[in-house]
PDB file of C-alpha atoms and ligand atoms in Angstrom:
ATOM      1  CA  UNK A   1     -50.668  24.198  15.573  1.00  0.00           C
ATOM      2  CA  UNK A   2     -51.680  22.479  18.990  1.00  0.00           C
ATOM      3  CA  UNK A   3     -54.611  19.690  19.202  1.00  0.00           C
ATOM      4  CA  UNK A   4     -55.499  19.562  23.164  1.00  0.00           C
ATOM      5  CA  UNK A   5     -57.002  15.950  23.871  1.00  0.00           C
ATOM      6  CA  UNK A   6     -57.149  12.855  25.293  1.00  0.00           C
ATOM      7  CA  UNK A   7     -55.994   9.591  24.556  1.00  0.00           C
ATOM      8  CA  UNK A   8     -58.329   7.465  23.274  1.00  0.00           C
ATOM      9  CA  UNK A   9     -61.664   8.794  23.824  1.00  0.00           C
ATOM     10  CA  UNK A  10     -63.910   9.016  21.129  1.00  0.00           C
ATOM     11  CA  UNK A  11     -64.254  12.822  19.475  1.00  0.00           C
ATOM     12  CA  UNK A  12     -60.083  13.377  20.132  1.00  0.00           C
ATOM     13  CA  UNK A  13     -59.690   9.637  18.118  1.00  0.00           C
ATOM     14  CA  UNK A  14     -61.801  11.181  15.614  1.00  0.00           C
ATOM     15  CA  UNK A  15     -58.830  14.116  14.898  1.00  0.00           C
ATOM     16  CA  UNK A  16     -56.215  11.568  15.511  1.00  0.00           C
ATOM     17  CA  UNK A  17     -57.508   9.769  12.188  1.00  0.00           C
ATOM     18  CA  UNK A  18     -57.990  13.274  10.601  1.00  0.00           C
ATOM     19  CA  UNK A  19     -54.080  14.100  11.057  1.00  0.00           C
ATOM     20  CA  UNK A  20     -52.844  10.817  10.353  1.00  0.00           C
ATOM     21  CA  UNK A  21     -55.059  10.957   7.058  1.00  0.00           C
ATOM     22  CA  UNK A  22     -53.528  14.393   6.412  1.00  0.00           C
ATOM     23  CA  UNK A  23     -50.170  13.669   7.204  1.00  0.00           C
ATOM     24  CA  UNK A  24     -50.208  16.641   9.274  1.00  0.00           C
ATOM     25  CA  UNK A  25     -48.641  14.444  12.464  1.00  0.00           C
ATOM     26  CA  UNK A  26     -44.888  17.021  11.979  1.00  0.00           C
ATOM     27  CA  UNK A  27     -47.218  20.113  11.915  1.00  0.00           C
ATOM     28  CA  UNK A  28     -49.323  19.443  15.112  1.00  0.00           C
ATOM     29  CA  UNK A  29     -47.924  19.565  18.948  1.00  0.00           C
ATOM     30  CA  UNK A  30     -50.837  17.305  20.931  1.00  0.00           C
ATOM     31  CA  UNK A  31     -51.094  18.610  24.470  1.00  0.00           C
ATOM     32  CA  UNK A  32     -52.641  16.469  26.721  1.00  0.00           C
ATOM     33  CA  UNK A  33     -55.553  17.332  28.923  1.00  0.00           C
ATOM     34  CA  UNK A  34     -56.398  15.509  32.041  1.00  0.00           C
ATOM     35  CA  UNK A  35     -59.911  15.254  31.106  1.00  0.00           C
ATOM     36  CA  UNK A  36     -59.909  12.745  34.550  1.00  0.00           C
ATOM     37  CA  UNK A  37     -58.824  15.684  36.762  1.00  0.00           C
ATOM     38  CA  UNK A  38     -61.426  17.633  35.230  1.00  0.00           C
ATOM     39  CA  UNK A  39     -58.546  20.330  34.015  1.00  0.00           C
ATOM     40  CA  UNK A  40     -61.169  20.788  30.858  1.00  0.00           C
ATOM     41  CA  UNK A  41     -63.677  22.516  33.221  1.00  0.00           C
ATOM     42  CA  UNK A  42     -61.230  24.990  34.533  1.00  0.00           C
ATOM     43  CA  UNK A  43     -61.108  28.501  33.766  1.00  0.00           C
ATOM     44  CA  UNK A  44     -57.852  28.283  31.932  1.00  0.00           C
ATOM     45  CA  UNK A  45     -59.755  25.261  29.278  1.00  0.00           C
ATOM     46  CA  UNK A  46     -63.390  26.939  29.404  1.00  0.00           C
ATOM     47  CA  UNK A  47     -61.208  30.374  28.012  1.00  0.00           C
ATOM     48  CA  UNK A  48     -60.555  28.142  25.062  1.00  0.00           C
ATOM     49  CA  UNK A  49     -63.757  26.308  24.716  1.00  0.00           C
ATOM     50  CA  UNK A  50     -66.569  27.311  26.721  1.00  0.00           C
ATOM     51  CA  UNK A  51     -68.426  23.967  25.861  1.00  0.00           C
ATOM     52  CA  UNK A  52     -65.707  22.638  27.960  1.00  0.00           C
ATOM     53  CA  UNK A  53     -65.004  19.122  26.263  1.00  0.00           C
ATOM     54  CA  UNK A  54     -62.030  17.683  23.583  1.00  0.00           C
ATOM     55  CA  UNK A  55     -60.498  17.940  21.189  1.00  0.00           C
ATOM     56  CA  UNK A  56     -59.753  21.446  20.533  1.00  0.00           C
ATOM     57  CA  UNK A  57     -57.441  22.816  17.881  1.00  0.00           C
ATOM     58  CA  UNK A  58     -54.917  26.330  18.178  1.00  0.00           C
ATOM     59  CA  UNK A  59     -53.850  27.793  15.619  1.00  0.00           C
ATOM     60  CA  UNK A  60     -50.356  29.468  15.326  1.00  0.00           C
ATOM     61  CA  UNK A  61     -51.973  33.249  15.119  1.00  0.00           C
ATOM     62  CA  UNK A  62     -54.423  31.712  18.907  1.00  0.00           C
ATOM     63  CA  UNK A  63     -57.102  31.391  16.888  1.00  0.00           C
ATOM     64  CA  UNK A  64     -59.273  28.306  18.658  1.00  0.00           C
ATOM     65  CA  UNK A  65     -61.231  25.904  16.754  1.00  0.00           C
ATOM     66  CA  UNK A  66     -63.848  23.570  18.679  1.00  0.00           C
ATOM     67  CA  UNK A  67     -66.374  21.075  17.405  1.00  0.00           C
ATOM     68  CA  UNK A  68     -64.575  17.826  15.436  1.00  0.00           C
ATOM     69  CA  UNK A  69     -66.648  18.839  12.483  1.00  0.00           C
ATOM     70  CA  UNK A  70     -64.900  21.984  12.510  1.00  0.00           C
ATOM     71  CA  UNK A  71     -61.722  20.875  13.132  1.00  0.00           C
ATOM     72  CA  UNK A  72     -62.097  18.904  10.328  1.00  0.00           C
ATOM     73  CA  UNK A  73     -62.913  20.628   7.905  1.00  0.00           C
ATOM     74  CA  UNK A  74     -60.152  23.574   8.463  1.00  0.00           C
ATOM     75  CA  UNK A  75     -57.485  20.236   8.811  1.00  0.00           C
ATOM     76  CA  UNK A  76     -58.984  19.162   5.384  1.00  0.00           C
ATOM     77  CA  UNK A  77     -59.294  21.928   3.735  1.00  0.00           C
ATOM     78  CA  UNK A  78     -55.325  22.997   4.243  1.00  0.00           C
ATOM     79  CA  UNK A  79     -54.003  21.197   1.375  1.00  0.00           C
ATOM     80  CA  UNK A  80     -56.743  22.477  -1.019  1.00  0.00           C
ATOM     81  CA  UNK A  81     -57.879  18.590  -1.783  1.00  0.00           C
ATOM     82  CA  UNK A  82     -60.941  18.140   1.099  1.00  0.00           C
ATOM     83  CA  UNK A  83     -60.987  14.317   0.315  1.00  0.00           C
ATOM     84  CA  UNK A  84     -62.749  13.654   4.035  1.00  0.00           C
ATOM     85  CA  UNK A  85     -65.187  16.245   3.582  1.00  0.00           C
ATOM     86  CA  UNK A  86     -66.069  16.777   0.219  1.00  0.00           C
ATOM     87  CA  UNK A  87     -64.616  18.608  -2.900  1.00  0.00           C
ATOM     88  CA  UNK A  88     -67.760  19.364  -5.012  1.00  0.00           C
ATOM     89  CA  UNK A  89     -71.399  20.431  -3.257  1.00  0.00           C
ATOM     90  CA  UNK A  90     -73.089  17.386  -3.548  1.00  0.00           C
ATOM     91  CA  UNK A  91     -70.688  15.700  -1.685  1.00  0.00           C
ATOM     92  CA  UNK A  92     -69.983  18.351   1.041  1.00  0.00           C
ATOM     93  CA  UNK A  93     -73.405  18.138   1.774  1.00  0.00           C
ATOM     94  CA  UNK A  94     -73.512  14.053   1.717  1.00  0.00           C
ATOM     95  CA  UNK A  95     -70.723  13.872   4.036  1.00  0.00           C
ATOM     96  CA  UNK A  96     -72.199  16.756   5.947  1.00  0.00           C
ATOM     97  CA  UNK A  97     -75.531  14.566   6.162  1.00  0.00           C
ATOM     98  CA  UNK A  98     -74.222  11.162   6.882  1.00  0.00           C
ATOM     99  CA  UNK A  99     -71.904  12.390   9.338  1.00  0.00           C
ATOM    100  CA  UNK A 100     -74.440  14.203  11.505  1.00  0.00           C
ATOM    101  CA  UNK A 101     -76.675  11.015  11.560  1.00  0.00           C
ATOM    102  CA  UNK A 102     -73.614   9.188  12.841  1.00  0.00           C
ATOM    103  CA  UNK A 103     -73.289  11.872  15.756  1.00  0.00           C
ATOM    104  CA  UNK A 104     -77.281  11.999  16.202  1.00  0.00           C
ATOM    105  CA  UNK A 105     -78.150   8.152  15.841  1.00  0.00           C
ATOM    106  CA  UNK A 106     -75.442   6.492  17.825  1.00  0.00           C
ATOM    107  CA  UNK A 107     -72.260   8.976  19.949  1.00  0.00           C
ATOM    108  CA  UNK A 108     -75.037  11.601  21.194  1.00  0.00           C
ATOM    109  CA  UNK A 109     -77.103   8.374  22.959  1.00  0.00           C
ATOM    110  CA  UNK A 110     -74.359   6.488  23.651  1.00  0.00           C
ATOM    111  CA  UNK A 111     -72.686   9.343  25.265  1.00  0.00           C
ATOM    112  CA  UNK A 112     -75.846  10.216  27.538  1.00  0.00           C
ATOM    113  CA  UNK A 113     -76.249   6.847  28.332  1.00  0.00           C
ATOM    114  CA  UNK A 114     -72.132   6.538  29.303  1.00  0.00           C
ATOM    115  CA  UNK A 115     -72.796   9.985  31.678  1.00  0.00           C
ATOM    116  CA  UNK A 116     -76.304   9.104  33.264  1.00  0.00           C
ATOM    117  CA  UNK A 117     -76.773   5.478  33.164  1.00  0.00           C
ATOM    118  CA  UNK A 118     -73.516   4.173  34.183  1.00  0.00           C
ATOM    119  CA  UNK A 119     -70.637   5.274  36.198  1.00  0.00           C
ATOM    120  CA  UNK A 120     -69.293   7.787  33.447  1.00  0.00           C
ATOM    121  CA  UNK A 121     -66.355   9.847  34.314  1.00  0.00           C
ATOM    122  CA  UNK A 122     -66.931   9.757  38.070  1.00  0.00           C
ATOM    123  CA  UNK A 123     -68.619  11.392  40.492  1.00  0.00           C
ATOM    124  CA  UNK A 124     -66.041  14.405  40.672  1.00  0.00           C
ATOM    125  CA  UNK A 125     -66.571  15.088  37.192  1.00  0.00           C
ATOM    126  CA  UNK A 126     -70.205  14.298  37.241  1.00  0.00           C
ATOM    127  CA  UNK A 127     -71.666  15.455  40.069  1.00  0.00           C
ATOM    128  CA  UNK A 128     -75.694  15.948  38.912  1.00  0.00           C
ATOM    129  CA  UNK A 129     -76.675  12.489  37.562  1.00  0.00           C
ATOM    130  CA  UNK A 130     -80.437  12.029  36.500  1.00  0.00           C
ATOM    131  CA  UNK A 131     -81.261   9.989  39.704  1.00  0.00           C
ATOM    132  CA  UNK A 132     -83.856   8.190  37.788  1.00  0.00           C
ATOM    133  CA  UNK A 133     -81.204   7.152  35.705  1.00  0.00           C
ATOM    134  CA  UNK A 134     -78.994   5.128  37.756  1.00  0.00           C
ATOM    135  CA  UNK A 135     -78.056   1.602  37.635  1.00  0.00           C
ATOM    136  CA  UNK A 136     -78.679   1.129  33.258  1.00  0.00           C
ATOM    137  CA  UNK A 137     -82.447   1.790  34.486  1.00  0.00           C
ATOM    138  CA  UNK A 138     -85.456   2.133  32.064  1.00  0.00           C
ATOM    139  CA  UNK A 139     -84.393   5.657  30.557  1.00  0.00           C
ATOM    140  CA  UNK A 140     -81.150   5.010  30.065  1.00  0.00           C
ATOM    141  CA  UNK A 141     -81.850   1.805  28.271  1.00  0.00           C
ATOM    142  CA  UNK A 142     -83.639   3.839  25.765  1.00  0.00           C
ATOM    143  CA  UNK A 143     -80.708   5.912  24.977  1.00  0.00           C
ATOM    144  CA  UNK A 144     -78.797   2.355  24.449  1.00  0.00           C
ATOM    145  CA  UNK A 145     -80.929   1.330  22.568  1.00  0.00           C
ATOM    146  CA  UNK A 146     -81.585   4.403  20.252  1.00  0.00           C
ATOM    147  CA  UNK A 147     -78.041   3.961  19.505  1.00  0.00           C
ATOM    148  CA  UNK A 148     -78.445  -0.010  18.633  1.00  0.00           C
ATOM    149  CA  UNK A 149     -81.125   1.134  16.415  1.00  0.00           C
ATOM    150  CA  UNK A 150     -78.555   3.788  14.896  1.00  0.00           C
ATOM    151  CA  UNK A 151     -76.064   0.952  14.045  1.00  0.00           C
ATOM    152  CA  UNK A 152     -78.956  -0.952  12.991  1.00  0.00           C
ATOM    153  CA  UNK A 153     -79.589   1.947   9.983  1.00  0.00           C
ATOM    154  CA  UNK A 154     -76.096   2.121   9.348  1.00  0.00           C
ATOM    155  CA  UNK A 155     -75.869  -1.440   8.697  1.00  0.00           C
ATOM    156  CA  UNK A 156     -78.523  -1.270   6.015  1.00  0.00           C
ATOM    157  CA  UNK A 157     -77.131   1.436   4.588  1.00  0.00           C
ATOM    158  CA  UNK A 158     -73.221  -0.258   4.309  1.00  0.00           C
ATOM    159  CA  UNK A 159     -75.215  -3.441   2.957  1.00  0.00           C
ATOM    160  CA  UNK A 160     -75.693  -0.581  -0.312  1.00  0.00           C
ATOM    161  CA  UNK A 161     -72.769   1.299  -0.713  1.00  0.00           C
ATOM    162  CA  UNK A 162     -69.161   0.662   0.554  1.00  0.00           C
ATOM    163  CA  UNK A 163     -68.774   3.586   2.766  1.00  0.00           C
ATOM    164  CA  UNK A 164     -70.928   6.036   4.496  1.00  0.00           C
ATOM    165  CA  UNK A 165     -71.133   8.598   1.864  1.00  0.00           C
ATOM    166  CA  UNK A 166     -71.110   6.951  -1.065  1.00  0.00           C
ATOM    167  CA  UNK A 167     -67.823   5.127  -2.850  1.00  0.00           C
ATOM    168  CA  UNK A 168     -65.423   7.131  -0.552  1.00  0.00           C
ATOM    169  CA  UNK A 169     -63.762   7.261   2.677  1.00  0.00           C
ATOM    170  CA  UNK A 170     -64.816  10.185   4.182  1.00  0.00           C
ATOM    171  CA  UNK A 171     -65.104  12.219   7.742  1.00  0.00           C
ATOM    172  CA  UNK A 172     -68.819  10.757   8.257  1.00  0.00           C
ATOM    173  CA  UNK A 173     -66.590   6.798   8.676  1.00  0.00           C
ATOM    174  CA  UNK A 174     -64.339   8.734  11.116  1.00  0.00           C
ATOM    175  CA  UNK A 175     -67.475   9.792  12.955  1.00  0.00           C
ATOM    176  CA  UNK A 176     -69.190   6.254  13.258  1.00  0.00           C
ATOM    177  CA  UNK A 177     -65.723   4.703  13.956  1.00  0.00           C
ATOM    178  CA  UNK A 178     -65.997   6.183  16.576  1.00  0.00           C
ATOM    179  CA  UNK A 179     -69.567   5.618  17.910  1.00  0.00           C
ATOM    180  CA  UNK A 180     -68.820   1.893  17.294  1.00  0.00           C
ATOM    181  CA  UNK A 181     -65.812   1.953  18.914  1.00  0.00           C
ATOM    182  CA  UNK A 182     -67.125   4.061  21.845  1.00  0.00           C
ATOM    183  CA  UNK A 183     -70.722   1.393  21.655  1.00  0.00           C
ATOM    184  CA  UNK A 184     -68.353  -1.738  22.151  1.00  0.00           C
ATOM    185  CA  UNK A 185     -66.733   0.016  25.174  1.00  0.00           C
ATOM    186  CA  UNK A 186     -69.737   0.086  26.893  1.00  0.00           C
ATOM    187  CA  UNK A 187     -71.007  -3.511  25.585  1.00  0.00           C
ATOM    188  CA  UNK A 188     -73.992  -2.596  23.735  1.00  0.00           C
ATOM    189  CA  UNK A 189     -73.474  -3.640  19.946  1.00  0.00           C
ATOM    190  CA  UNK A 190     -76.131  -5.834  18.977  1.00  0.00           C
ATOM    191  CA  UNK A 191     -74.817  -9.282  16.802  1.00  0.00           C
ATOM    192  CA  UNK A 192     -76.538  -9.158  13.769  1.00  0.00           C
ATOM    193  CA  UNK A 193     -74.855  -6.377  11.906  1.00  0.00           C
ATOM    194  CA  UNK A 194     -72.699  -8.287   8.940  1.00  0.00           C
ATOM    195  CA  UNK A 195     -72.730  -5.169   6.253  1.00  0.00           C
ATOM    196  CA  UNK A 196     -71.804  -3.049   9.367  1.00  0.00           C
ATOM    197  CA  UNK A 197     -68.482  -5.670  10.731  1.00  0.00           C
ATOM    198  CA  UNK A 198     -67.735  -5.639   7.162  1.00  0.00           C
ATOM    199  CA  UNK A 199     -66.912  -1.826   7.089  1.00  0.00           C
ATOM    200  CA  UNK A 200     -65.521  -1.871  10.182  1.00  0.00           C
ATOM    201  CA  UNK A 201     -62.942  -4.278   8.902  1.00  0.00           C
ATOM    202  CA  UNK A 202     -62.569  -2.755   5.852  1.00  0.00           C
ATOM    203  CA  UNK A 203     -61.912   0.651   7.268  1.00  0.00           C
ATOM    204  CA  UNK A 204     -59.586  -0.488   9.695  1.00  0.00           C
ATOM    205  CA  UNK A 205     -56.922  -1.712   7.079  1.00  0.00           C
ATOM    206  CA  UNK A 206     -56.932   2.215   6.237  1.00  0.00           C
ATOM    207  CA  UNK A 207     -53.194   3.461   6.852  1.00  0.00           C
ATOM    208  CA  UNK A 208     -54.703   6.446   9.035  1.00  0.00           C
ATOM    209  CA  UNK A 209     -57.291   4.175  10.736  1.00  0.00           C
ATOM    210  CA  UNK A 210     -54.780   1.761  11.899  1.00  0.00           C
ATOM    211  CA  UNK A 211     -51.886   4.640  12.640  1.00  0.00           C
ATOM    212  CA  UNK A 212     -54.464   7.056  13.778  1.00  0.00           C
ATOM    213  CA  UNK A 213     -50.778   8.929  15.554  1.00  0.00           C
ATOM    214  CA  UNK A 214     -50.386   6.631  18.272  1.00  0.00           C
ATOM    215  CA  UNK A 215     -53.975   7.036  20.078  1.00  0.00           C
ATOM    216  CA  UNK A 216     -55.982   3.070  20.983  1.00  0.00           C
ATOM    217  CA  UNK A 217     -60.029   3.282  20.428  1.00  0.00           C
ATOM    218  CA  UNK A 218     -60.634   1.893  23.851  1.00  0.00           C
ATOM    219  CA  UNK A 219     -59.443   4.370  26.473  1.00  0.00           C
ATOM    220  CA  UNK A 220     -57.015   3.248  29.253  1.00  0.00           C
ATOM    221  CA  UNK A 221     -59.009   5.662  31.575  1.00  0.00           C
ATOM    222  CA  UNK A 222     -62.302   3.567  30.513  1.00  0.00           C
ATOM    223  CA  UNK A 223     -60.368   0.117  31.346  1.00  0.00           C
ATOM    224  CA  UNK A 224     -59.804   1.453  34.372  1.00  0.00           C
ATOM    225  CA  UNK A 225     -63.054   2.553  35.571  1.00  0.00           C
ATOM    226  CA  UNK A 226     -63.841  -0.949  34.839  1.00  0.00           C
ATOM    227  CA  UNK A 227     -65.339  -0.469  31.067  1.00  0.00           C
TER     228      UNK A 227
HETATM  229  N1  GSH B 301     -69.457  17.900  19.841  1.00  0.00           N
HETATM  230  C1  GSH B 301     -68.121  17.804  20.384  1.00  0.00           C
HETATM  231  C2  GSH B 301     -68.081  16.659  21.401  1.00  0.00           C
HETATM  232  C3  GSH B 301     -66.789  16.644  22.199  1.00  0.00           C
HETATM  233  C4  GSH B 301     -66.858  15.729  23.432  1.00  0.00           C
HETATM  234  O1  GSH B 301     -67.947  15.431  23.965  1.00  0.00           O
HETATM  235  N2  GSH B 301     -65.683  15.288  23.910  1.00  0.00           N
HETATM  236  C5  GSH B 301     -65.615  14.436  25.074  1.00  0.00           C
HETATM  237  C6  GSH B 301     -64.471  13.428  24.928  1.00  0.00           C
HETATM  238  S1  GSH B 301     -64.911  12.136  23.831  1.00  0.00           S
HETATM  239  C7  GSH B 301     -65.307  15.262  26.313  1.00  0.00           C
HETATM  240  O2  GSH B 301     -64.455  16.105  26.276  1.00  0.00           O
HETATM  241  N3  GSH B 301     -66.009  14.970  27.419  1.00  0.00           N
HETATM  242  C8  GSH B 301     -65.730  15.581  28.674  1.00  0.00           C
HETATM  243  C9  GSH B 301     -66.952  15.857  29.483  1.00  0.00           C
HETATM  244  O3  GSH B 301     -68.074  15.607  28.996  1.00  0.00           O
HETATM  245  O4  GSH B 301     -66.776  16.311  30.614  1.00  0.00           O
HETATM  246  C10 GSH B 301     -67.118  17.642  19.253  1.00  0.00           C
HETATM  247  O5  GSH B 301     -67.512  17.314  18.140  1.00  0.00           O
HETATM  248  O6  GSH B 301     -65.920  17.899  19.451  1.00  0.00           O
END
């Protein structure tokens, strides 16, 4: 199988942890994509993933899988023990629920707020901005701040239960991992979120967490641009 990503950003970290988890790391060739260059909105990536954005997995018979939830789930599913994404309904649908919220209350903001109200990738990459939007103005505030509310939630929720879904580890942590990881890129955690450091400290003495195969949460391309 090939996994074509990018080191360090968010949704490819999210399939690092997934693989190290698995212990899939001898199975999988990772094939970088210079996400920078913009290679991912070239005919040759669009023919792969028309959504045009990482990770994206190929199987050995070509078949392409996009979407980390997807990804996830066929990576999970291979050994016939889907600990990350549930093995009985209740939980598939927990995870399932959890997990979206993670994507919905904090990456989807954050990520509009990282393209429109801040540099983002650069003005090759990006060329229509929401003018309005420039310089962290009013509207993209709002999207910052949706996603401080979203960590806000998650907090009170982790002040219940130990993990996201319940008393389990499961692909809904991998997926606000990453939103936390992607929120203190970009500055905007708020301070008072103990239940929510707690987890994060927690889940980061996880063998995959930590090994996640080789890939840092903070981008060197976002050090660069100054992040
Ligand atoms: N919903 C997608 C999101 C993927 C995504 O947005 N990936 C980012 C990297 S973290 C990307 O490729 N961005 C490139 C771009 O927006 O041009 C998933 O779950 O895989």
């Amino acid at each position: 199988m090939k996994i074509y990503d990018r080191a360090g950003f968010p949704n490819p970290t999210r399939i690092r942890i997934v693989v190290a988890q698995k212990e899939l790391e001898s199975k999988i060739e990772f094939v970088p994509v210079d996400l920078i260059g913009a290679e991912h909105k070239q005919a040759a990536f669009l023919a792969k993933n028309p959504a045009g954005v990482l990770p994206v997995l190929e199987l050995d018979d070509g078949t392409l899988i996009s979407e980390c939830t997807a990804i996830t789930e066929y990576l999970d599913n291979l050994d016939g023990n889907p600990e990350l994404t549930g093995r009985t309904a209740s939980e598939k649908a927990l995870i399932h629920m959890m997990q979206r919220r993670a994507e919905a209350f904090v990456l989807d903001p954050l990520g509009i707020f990282f393209h429109h109200a801040t540099p983002g990738l650069g003005q090759a990459l990006q060329a229509y901005k929401s003018p309005e939007w420039q310089g962290r103005t009013e509207m993209g505030q709002r999207e910052a701040e949706k996603a401080q509310e979203g960590l806000h939630y998650f907090n009170s929720v982790l002040a219940e239960q130990q993990f996201l879904a319940g008393d389990a580890f499961s692909m809904a942590d991998i997926t606000l991992l990453a939103g936390l990881a992607f929120a203190e890129a970009l500055g905007v955690v708020p301070a008072d979120l103990p239940a929510l450091k707690a987890w994060q400290d927690r889940v980061a003495e996880i063998p995959a967490v930590k090994n996640r195969s080789g890939q840092s949460f903070l981008p060197e391309d976002l050090k660069r641009m100054g992040y």
